[in-house]
Coordinates of C-alpha atoms in Angstrom, one line a residue:
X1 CA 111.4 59.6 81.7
X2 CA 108.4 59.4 78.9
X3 CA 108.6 60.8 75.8
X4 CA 105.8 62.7 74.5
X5 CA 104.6 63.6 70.6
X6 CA 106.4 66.3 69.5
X7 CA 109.2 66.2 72.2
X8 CA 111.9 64.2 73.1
X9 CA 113.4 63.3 76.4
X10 CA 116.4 65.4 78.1
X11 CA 119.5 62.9 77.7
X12 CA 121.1 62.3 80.9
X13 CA 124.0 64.7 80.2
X14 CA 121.9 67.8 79.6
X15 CA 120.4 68.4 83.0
X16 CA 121.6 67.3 86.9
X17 CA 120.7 63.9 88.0
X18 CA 117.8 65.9 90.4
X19 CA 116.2 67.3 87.4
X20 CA 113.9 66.0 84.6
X21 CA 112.7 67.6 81.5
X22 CA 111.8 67.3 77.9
X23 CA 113.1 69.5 74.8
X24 CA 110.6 70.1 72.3
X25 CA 111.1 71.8 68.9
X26 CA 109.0 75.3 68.9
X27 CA 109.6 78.8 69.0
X28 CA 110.9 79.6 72.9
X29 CA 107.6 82.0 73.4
X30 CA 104.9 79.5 72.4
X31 CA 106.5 77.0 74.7
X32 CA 107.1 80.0 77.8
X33 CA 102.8 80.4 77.2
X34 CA 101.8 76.7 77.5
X35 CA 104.1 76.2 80.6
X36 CA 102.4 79.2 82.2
X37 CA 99.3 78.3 80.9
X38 CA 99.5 74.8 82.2
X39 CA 100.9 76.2 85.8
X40 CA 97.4 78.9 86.1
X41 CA 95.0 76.7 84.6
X42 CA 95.4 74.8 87.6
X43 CA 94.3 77.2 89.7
X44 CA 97.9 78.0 90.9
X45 CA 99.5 81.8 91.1
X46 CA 103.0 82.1 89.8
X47 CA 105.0 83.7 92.1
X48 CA 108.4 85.0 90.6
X49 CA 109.6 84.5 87.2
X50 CA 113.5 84.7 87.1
X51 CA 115.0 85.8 84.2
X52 CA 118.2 83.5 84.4
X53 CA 119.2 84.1 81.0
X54 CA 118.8 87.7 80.9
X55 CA 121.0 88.0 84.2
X56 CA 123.4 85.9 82.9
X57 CA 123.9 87.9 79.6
X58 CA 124.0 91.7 81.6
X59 CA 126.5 89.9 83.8
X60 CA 128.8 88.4 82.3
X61 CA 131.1 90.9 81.3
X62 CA 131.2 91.9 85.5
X63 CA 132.6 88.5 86.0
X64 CA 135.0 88.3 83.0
X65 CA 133.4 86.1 80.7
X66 CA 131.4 86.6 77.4
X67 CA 129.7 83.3 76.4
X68 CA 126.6 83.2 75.5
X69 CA 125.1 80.7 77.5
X70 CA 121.3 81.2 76.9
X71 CA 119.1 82.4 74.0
X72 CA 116.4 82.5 76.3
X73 CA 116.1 81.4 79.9
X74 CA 113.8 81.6 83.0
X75 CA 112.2 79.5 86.1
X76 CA 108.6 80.1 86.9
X77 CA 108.1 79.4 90.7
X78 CA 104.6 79.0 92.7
X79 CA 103.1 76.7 95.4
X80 CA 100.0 74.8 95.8
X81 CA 98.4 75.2 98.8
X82 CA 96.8 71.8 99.3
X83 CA 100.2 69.8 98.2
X84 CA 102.6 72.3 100.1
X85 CA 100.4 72.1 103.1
X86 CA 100.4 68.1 102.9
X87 CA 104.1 68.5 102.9
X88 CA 104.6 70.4 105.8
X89 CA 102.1 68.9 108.0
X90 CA 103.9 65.9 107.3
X91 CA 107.9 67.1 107.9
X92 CA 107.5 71.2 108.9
X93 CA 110.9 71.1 107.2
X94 CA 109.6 70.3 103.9
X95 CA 109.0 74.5 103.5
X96 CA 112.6 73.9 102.3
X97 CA 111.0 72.7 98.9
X98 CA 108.7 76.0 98.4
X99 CA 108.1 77.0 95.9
X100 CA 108.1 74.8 93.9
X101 CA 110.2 75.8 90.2
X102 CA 109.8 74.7 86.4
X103 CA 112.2 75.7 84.0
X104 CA 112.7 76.7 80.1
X105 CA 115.6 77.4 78.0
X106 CA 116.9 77.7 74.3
X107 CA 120.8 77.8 74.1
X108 CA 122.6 79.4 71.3
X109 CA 124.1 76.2 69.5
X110 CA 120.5 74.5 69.7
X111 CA 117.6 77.3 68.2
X112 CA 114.3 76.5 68.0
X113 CA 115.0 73.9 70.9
X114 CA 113.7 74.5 73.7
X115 CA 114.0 72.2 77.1
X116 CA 111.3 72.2 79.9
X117 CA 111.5 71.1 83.0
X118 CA 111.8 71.2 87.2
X119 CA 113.8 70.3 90.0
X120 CA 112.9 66.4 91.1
X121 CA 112.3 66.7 95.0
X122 CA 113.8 63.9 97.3
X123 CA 110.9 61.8 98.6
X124 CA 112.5 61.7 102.2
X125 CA 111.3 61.6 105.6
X126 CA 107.7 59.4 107.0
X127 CA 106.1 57.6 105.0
X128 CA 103.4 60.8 104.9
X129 CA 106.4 63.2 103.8
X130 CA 107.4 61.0 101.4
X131 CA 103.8 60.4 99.3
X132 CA 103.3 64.5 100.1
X133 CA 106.4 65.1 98.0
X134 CA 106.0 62.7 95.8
X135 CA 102.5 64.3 95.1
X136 CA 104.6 67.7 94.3
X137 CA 107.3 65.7 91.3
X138 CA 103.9 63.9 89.8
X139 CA 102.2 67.4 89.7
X140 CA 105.7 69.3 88.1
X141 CA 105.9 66.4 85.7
X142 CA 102.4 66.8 84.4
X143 CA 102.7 70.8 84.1
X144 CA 105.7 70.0 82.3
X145 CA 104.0 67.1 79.9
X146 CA 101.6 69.2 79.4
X147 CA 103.7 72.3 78.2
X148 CA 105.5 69.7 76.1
X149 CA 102.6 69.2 73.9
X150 CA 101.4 66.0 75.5

């Protein structure tokens, strides 16, 4: 994982083995507009935004618990048409993988800290289905480098 100015990488422990990300130090809005802003400029459409930690916060209380998990949370999710197409004319069950998702969050004990990232996809299948996804994680880690202040 490469560290960028201004943010550091994700330890190990913070996020599942089948994700990467970087945390960078910046209020949780500013970082929520570069990561949108590095998904559209792009020329990509966003989807669905999820509002995890919202969710998780009115719900709580239904299912008996009242930590605070999030500050702030959400996943952005979109396709590209050329790489998703690449992918499924390789393996037609690589639709599994779309749309693709990038994440943010800011947790209570850690303000002002805000992690970025996406889901790694498992390069698996032909040879074709595993460059096409493999095209997918190098295009979610530079919208994420990029909203990292790379």
């Amino acid at each position: 994982m490469l560290t960028v100015p201004g943010a550091v990488a994700v330890s190990a422990s913070d996020l599942p083995e089948s994700a990467s990300g970087k945390t960078v130090t910046r209020a949780y809005d500013d970082v929520r507009f570069d990561l949108e802003s590095a998904i559209v400029n792009r020329g990509l459409v966003i989807d669905y935004v999820s509002h995890i930690g919202e969710m998780l916060a009115r719900t709580g209380g239904d299912v008996g618990s009242d930590k605070q998990i999030f500050t702030k949370a959400e996943a952005m999710l979109f396709c590209s048409a050329r790489l998703s197409r690449a992918a499924m004319e390789a393996r037609a069950g690589n639709l599994a993988f779309c749309p693709y998702a990038v994440f943010l969050f800011e947790t209570p004990d850690a303000p002002g800290q805000v992690t970025v990232g996406y889901r790694k996809l498992p390069e698996t299948g032909s040879d074709a289905s595993k460059a096409a996804l493999a095209n997918v994680n190098a295009l979610l880690e530079e919208i994420v480098q990029e909203a990292t202040g790379e």
